[in-house]
Amino acid sequence: MTSATAGTPRLVARDLTLGYDDRVVVDGVTAEVPHGQVTVIVGANACGKSTLLRGMARLLKPRGGEVLLDGKSIHGIPTKDVARTLGLLPQNPIAPEGVTVVDLVGRGRTPHQGRFQRWSAEDEAAVAHALEVTDTLDLADRVVDELSGGQRQRVWIAMALAQETDLLLLDEPTTYLDVAHQVEVLDLLRDLNASRGTTIVMVLHELNLAARYADHLVAMRDGVVSAVGAPADVITRDGVREVFGMDCRVIDDPVSHTPMVVPVGRHSPASRSAAPAPDRTLVTHGATP
C-alpha cells in the first residue's frame, strides 16, 4: 500500500490534452484523484469522460500535459509496477476466444507473479474471493463468450478485483447490468473502498447513482472540467443545466440523503408552471424515509 494519506492526490492529470487522430477530446484538463476516496467522472455523451480515464490509466499518450501517479510521471514508471498499483476495467473489454471465467479472472494475478513464479495459495484465494463477491462463482467453468452481457461485465469486474491494486479505475462498470446488479456492484466497490482503502475512480452515466456513491465528483463538458467537489456542491439545478443542458429539480434522496436529480421534460406539469419547485426539498410521498 502507498503511504499517501486520505484525501491527498493519488492520481493527477495536469494540463492534460488527449485526442484521437486530428481530434482533441480532452483539452488542457487538470484533475486530482484523492487517496482513499471514491471519485466519479460524470458528463454528457462525448464530453471526454472515458478519454480522460484512459489517459489517466496510461492507455493514451498525452498530446500535452502529464499524468502523475503518486507524484511520478506515469509514463516513466515500469509497466509491471503500474499494474501492481493501478487496475483498470475499460469499456467493452474483449476476452480471448474460448477462455473460461476462472482463467480470465486468474489473469488479474499476472502483475504479482515473477517470470518463474508458480501459482500460489494467495493467488488462488484472491481469485476465489473475486468470484464470490461478484456472484460469479457458479460461472467459473463457463466460457466467457457464452455468457450474457451482464454476466460478462461481472466477470470483468472480478478480474479487476483479483488484481488487488490500491487504485482501481472503471469505465462504466454498470454497463449491461440490471438495476439490482448495478446497486450490488456499486455497493461492492464501496465496500472495497471502506475495507481495504482502495482508491476508486469510475465513469458513470447514471447521475443519481454517482451522487449516492461518490465522495468526489468531476463533472465534464466539451472536453474540459466544468466542476469538481462533493456531490452536494456539484449536483445543483444550475450545475446540471450547465453540464447536461437539462432542466431539472434537485431534491434529497429519501434513502441516502444525497442529491437526487428529477428531470423536467417538455410534457411535465412542472415545465408549464411559472413557479419552480424549491431545490433540494425532501420528498417522502407520504412515507417516512
CSV table of C-alpha atoms in Angstrom, one decimal:
chain,number,residue,atom,x,y,z
A,1,MET,CA,0.0,0.0,0.0
A,2,THR,CA,1.1,3.6,-0.6
A,3,SER,CA,2.0,5.9,2.3
A,4,ALA,CA,-0.3,8.6,1.0
A,5,THR,CA,-2.8,10.0,3.5
A,6,ALA,CA,-6.5,10.1,3.0
A,7,GLY,CA,-7.7,12.9,0.7
A,8,THR,CA,-4.3,13.6,-0.8
A,9,PRO,CA,-4.0,13.1,-4.6
A,10,ARG,CA,-3.1,9.6,-5.8
A,11,LEU,CA,-3.5,10.3,-9.5
A,12,VAL,CA,-3.2,13.7,-11.0
A,13,ALA,CA,-3.9,15.0,-14.5
A,14,ARG,CA,-2.0,18.2,-15.1
A,15,ASP,CA,-2.9,20.4,-18.1
A,16,LEU,CA,-3.7,17.1,-19.9
A,17,THR,CA,-4.6,17.1,-23.6
A,18,LEU,CA,-5.8,13.9,-25.2
A,19,GLY,CA,-7.3,13.0,-28.6
A,20,TYR,CA,-7.6,10.6,-31.5
A,21,ASP,CA,-6.1,11.3,-34.9
A,22,ASP,CA,-6.6,15.0,-35.5
A,23,ARG,CA,-9.4,15.4,-33.0
A,24,VAL,CA,-8.8,16.8,-29.5
A,25,VAL,CA,-11.2,15.3,-27.0
A,26,VAL,CA,-9.7,16.4,-23.6
A,27,ASP,CA,-8.3,19.9,-23.7
A,28,GLY,CA,-5.9,21.0,-21.0
A,29,VAL,CA,-7.6,19.3,-18.1
A,30,THR,CA,-6.3,19.4,-14.6
A,31,ALA,CA,-7.9,17.0,-12.2
A,32,GLU,CA,-6.9,15.2,-9.0
A,33,VAL,CA,-8.0,11.8,-7.6
A,34,PRO,CA,-7.9,12.0,-3.7
A,35,HIS,CA,-6.4,9.0,-2.0
A,36,GLY,CA,-8.8,6.6,-0.2
A,37,GLN,CA,-11.9,8.1,-1.8
A,38,VAL,CA,-14.4,7.2,-4.5
A,39,THR,CA,-14.2,9.6,-7.4
A,40,VAL,CA,-16.8,9.6,-10.1
A,41,ILE,CA,-16.5,11.3,-13.5
A,42,VAL,CA,-19.8,12.4,-15.0
A,43,GLY,CA,-21.0,14.4,-18.0
A,44,ALA,CA,-23.0,14.1,-21.2
A,45,ASN,CA,-22.2,11.7,-24.0
A,46,ALA,CA,-18.9,12.5,-25.9
A,47,CYS,CA,-17.8,15.0,-23.3
A,48,GLY,CA,-14.4,13.3,-22.8
A,49,LYS,CA,-15.1,11.2,-19.6
A,50,SER,CA,-13.8,7.9,-20.9
A,51,THR,CA,-10.9,9.5,-22.7
A,52,LEU,CA,-9.8,11.2,-19.5
A,53,LEU,CA,-10.0,7.9,-17.7
A,54,ARG,CA,-8.0,6.2,-20.5
A,55,GLY,CA,-5.4,8.9,-20.3
A,56,MET,CA,-5.0,8.6,-16.6
A,57,ALA,CA,-4.7,4.8,-16.9
A,58,ARG,CA,-1.8,5.3,-19.4
A,59,LEU,CA,-3.7,3.9,-22.3
A,60,LEU,CA,-3.4,7.1,-24.3
A,61,LYS,CA,-0.2,9.1,-24.7
A,62,PRO,CA,-0.8,12.8,-23.9
A,63,ARG,CA,-0.6,15.4,-26.6
A,64,GLY,CA,0.2,17.9,-23.8
A,65,GLY,CA,0.5,17.9,-20.1
A,66,GLU,CA,1.1,14.8,-17.9
A,67,VAL,CA,-0.4,12.2,-15.6
A,68,LEU,CA,1.3,11.7,-12.2
A,69,LEU,CA,0.9,8.5,-10.2
A,70,ASP,CA,1.9,9.1,-6.5
A,71,GLY,CA,3.9,12.1,-7.6
A,72,LYS,CA,5.8,10.5,-10.6
A,73,SER,CA,5.1,10.6,-14.3
A,74,ILE,CA,3.0,7.5,-15.0
A,75,HIS,CA,4.8,7.1,-18.4
A,76,GLY,CA,8.1,6.9,-16.7
A,77,ILE,CA,7.1,4.0,-14.3
A,78,PRO,CA,7.7,0.4,-15.4
A,79,THR,CA,4.6,-1.2,-16.8
A,80,LYS,CA,4.5,-4.0,-14.2
A,81,ASP,CA,4.9,-1.6,-11.4
A,82,VAL,CA,1.9,0.4,-12.7
A,83,ALA,CA,-0.1,-2.8,-13.0
A,84,ARG,CA,0.6,-3.7,-9.3
A,85,THR,CA,-0.7,-0.3,-8.3
A,86,LEU,CA,-3.4,0.5,-10.8
A,87,GLY,CA,-6.2,-1.8,-12.0
A,88,LEU,CA,-8.4,-0.9,-15.0
A,89,LEU,CA,-11.8,-2.1,-16.3
A,90,PRO,CA,-12.1,-0.5,-19.7
A,91,GLN,CA,-15.3,-0.1,-21.8
A,92,ASN,CA,-16.2,-3.2,-23.8
A,93,PRO,CA,-13.2,-5.4,-22.9
A,94,ILE,CA,-12.6,-8.4,-25.2
A,95,ALA,CA,-11.8,-11.8,-23.8
A,96,PRO,CA,-9.5,-14.3,-25.6
A,97,GLU,CA,-11.6,-16.8,-27.6
A,98,GLY,CA,-12.6,-19.9,-25.6
A,99,VAL,CA,-11.2,-18.7,-22.3
A,100,THR,CA,-13.2,-19.8,-19.2
A,101,VAL,CA,-14.3,-17.4,-16.4
A,102,VAL,CA,-11.8,-18.7,-13.8
A,103,ASP,CA,-8.9,-18.4,-16.3
A,104,LEU,CA,-9.9,-14.9,-17.2
A,105,VAL,CA,-10.2,-13.8,-13.6
A,106,GLY,CA,-6.9,-15.5,-12.8
A,107,ARG,CA,-5.2,-13.3,-15.3
A,108,GLY,CA,-5.7,-10.5,-12.9
A,109,ARG,CA,-2.9,-12.0,-10.8
A,110,THR,CA,-0.3,-11.7,-13.6
A,111,PRO,CA,1.3,-8.4,-12.2
A,112,HIS,CA,2.0,-10.2,-8.9
A,113,GLN,CA,3.9,-13.1,-10.5
A,114,GLY,CA,7.6,-13.2,-11.5
A,115,ARG,CA,8.8,-14.9,-14.6
A,116,PHE,CA,9.3,-18.3,-12.9
A,117,GLN,CA,6.9,-17.9,-10.0
A,118,ARG,CA,4.3,-20.6,-9.7
A,119,TRP,CA,0.6,-20.1,-8.9
A,120,SER,CA,0.3,-19.6,-5.2
A,121,ALA,CA,-2.3,-20.1,-2.4
A,122,GLU,CA,-2.5,-16.3,-2.3
A,123,ASP,CA,-3.4,-16.2,-6.0
A,124,GLU,CA,-6.0,-18.9,-5.5
A,125,ALA,CA,-7.6,-17.1,-2.6
A,126,ALA,CA,-7.7,-13.8,-4.5
A,127,VAL,CA,-9.4,-15.3,-7.5
A,128,ALA,CA,-11.9,-17.2,-5.3
A,129,HIS,CA,-12.8,-14.1,-3.3
A,130,ALA,CA,-13.2,-12.0,-6.5
A,131,LEU,CA,-15.6,-14.7,-7.9
A,132,GLU,CA,-17.6,-14.9,-4.7
A,133,VAL,CA,-18.1,-11.2,-4.2
A,134,THR,CA,-19.2,-10.6,-7.8
A,135,ASP,CA,-21.6,-13.5,-7.7
A,136,THR,CA,-19.8,-15.3,-10.5
A,137,LEU,CA,-18.6,-18.4,-8.6
A,138,ASP,CA,-21.2,-20.6,-10.3
A,139,LEU,CA,-19.9,-19.4,-13.7
A,140,ALA,CA,-16.2,-20.4,-13.0
A,141,ASP,CA,-16.1,-23.2,-15.6
A,142,ARG,CA,-18.2,-21.4,-18.3
A,143,VAL,CA,-16.7,-20.0,-21.4
A,144,VAL,CA,-16.8,-16.2,-21.3
A,145,ASP,CA,-18.2,-15.9,-24.8
A,146,GLU,CA,-21.3,-17.9,-23.8
A,147,LEU,CA,-22.3,-15.5,-21.0
A,148,SER,CA,-24.9,-12.7,-21.1
A,149,GLY,CA,-23.7,-9.1,-21.2
A,150,GLY,CA,-24.4,-8.6,-17.5
A,151,GLN,CA,-22.6,-11.8,-16.6
A,152,ARG,CA,-19.6,-10.9,-18.6
A,153,GLN,CA,-19.5,-7.5,-17.0
A,154,ARG,CA,-19.4,-9.0,-13.5
A,155,VAL,CA,-16.6,-11.4,-14.6
A,156,TRP,CA,-14.5,-8.5,-15.9
A,157,ILE,CA,-15.1,-6.7,-12.6
A,158,ALA,CA,-14.0,-9.9,-10.8
A,159,MET,CA,-10.7,-9.9,-12.8
A,160,ALA,CA,-10.1,-6.3,-11.8
A,161,LEU,CA,-10.7,-7.2,-8.2
A,162,ALA,CA,-8.4,-10.2,-8.3
A,163,GLN,CA,-5.6,-7.8,-9.3
A,164,GLU,CA,-5.8,-6.4,-5.7
A,165,THR,CA,-4.4,-3.0,-6.6
A,166,ASP,CA,-4.5,0.1,-4.4
A,167,LEU,CA,-6.1,2.1,-7.2
A,168,LEU,CA,-9.0,0.9,-9.4
A,169,LEU,CA,-10.3,2.6,-12.5
A,170,LEU,CA,-13.6,1.5,-14.0
A,171,ASP,CA,-15.2,2.8,-17.2
A,172,GLU,CA,-18.9,2.4,-17.0
A,173,PRO,CA,-18.8,-0.7,-14.6
A,174,THR,CA,-22.6,-0.9,-14.5
A,175,THR,CA,-23.0,-1.3,-18.3
A,176,TYR,CA,-25.3,-4.2,-19.3
A,177,LEU,CA,-26.4,-4.7,-15.7
A,178,ASP,CA,-30.0,-4.5,-14.5
A,179,VAL,CA,-30.8,-2.1,-11.6
A,180,ALA,CA,-30.4,-4.7,-8.9
A,181,HIS,CA,-26.9,-5.7,-10.1
A,182,GLN,CA,-25.9,-2.0,-10.6
A,183,VAL,CA,-26.6,-1.4,-7.0
A,184,GLU,CA,-24.8,-4.6,-6.0
A,185,VAL,CA,-21.7,-3.7,-8.0
A,186,LEU,CA,-21.5,-0.2,-6.6
A,187,ASP,CA,-22.1,-1.5,-3.1
A,188,LEU,CA,-19.2,-3.9,-3.7
A,189,LEU,CA,-16.9,-1.1,-4.8
A,190,ARG,CA,-17.9,1.0,-1.8
A,191,ASP,CA,-17.2,-2.0,0.5
A,192,LEU,CA,-13.8,-2.4,-1.2
A,193,ASN,CA,-13.0,1.2,-0.6
A,194,ALA,CA,-14.1,1.0,3.1
A,195,SER,CA,-12.4,-2.3,4.0
A,196,ARG,CA,-9.2,-2.0,2.0
A,197,GLY,CA,-8.9,1.7,1.5
A,198,THR,CA,-8.9,1.2,-2.3
A,199,THR,CA,-8.9,4.5,-4.2
A,200,ILE,CA,-11.6,4.1,-6.9
A,201,VAL,CA,-12.3,6.2,-10.0
A,202,MET,CA,-15.3,5.5,-12.1
A,203,VAL,CA,-17.1,6.9,-15.1
A,204,LEU,CA,-20.8,6.7,-14.7
A,205,HIS,CA,-23.8,7.8,-16.8
A,206,GLU,CA,-26.4,7.5,-14.1
A,207,LEU,CA,-26.2,10.8,-12.2
A,208,ASN,CA,-28.2,9.7,-9.2
A,209,LEU,CA,-26.0,6.7,-8.6
A,210,ALA,CA,-22.9,8.9,-9.0
A,211,ALA,CA,-24.3,11.2,-6.3
A,212,ARG,CA,-25.1,8.3,-4.0
A,213,TYR,CA,-21.7,6.5,-4.2
A,214,ALA,CA,-19.2,9.3,-4.8
A,215,ASP,CA,-17.1,11.2,-2.3
A,216,HIS,CA,-15.7,13.3,-5.1
A,217,LEU,CA,-17.3,14.3,-8.4
A,218,VAL,CA,-15.6,15.5,-11.6
A,219,ALA,CA,-18.2,17.0,-14.0
A,220,MET,CA,-17.0,17.4,-17.6
A,221,ARG,CA,-18.4,19.3,-20.5
A,222,ASP,CA,-17.0,19.5,-24.1
A,223,GLY,CA,-13.6,18.2,-23.1
A,224,VAL,CA,-12.9,20.4,-20.1
A,225,VAL,CA,-13.7,20.1,-16.4
A,226,SER,CA,-16.9,22.1,-15.5
A,227,ALA,CA,-17.0,21.5,-11.7
A,228,VAL,CA,-15.3,19.4,-9.0
A,229,GLY,CA,-16.2,18.7,-5.4
A,230,ALA,CA,-18.6,16.8,-3.2
A,231,PRO,CA,-21.9,15.7,-4.8
A,232,ALA,CA,-23.9,18.3,-2.9
A,233,ASP,CA,-21.7,21.1,-4.3
A,234,VAL,CA,-21.6,19.8,-7.9
A,235,ILE,CA,-25.2,18.4,-8.4
A,236,THR,CA,-27.3,21.5,-8.3
A,237,ARG,CA,-30.1,22.7,-10.7
A,238,ASP,CA,-27.7,25.2,-12.3
A,239,GLY,CA,-24.9,22.7,-12.4
A,240,VAL,CA,-27.0,20.0,-14.2
A,241,ARG,CA,-28.2,22.6,-16.7
A,242,GLU,CA,-24.7,23.7,-17.5
A,243,VAL,CA,-23.2,20.2,-17.9
A,244,PHE,CA,-26.2,18.3,-19.4
A,245,GLY,CA,-28.3,21.1,-20.9
A,246,MET,CA,-31.3,19.8,-19.0
A,247,ASP,CA,-33.8,21.5,-16.7
A,248,CYS,CA,-34.4,19.5,-13.5
A,249,ARG,CA,-35.2,19.7,-9.9
A,250,VAL,CA,-32.7,18.5,-7.3
A,251,ILE,CA,-34.2,17.0,-4.2
A,252,ASP,CA,-32.9,15.0,-1.3
A,253,ASP,CA,-32.7,11.3,-2.0
A,254,PRO,CA,-35.1,9.8,0.7
A,255,VAL,CA,-32.8,6.8,1.2
A,256,SER,CA,-29.3,8.2,1.1
A,257,HIS,CA,-30.0,11.9,1.6
A,258,THR,CA,-27.7,12.7,-1.3
A,259,PRO,CA,-28.7,15.0,-4.2
A,260,MET,CA,-31.3,13.4,-6.5
A,261,VAL,CA,-31.9,14.7,-10.0
A,262,VAL,CA,-35.5,14.8,-11.2
A,263,PRO,CA,-35.6,15.7,-14.9
A,264,VAL,CA,-38.2,18.2,-16.2
A,265,GLY,CA,-39.4,17.2,-19.6
A,266,ARG,CA,-41.4,19.2,-22.1
A,267,HIS,CA,-44.6,17.4,-21.1
A,268,SER,CA,-44.1,17.6,-17.3
A,269,PRO,CA,-46.6,19.8,-15.4
A,270,ALA,CA,-43.5,21.4,-13.8
A,271,SER,CA,-42.3,22.6,-17.2
A,272,ARG,CA,-45.5,24.6,-17.6
A,273,SER,CA,-45.5,26.0,-14.1
A,274,ALA,CA,-44.4,29.6,-13.6
A,275,ALA,CA,-43.3,28.9,-10.1
A,276,PRO,CA,-40.4,26.4,-9.9
A,277,ALA,CA,-40.2,23.9,-7.1
A,278,PRO,CA,-37.6,24.6,-4.4
A,279,ASP,CA,-34.2,23.0,-4.9
A,280,ARG,CA,-33.2,20.1,-2.6
A,281,THR,CA,-36.6,19.6,-1.0
A,282,LEU,CA,-37.1,16.3,0.8
A,283,VAL,CA,-39.8,14.3,-1.0
A,284,THR,CA,-41.3,11.5,1.1
A,285,HIS,CA,-44.5,10.7,-0.8
A,286,GLY,CA,-46.3,10.3,2.5
A,287,ALA,CA,-43.8,7.8,3.9
A,288,THR,CA,-41.1,8.2,6.5
A,289,PRO,CA,-37.7,7.6,4.9
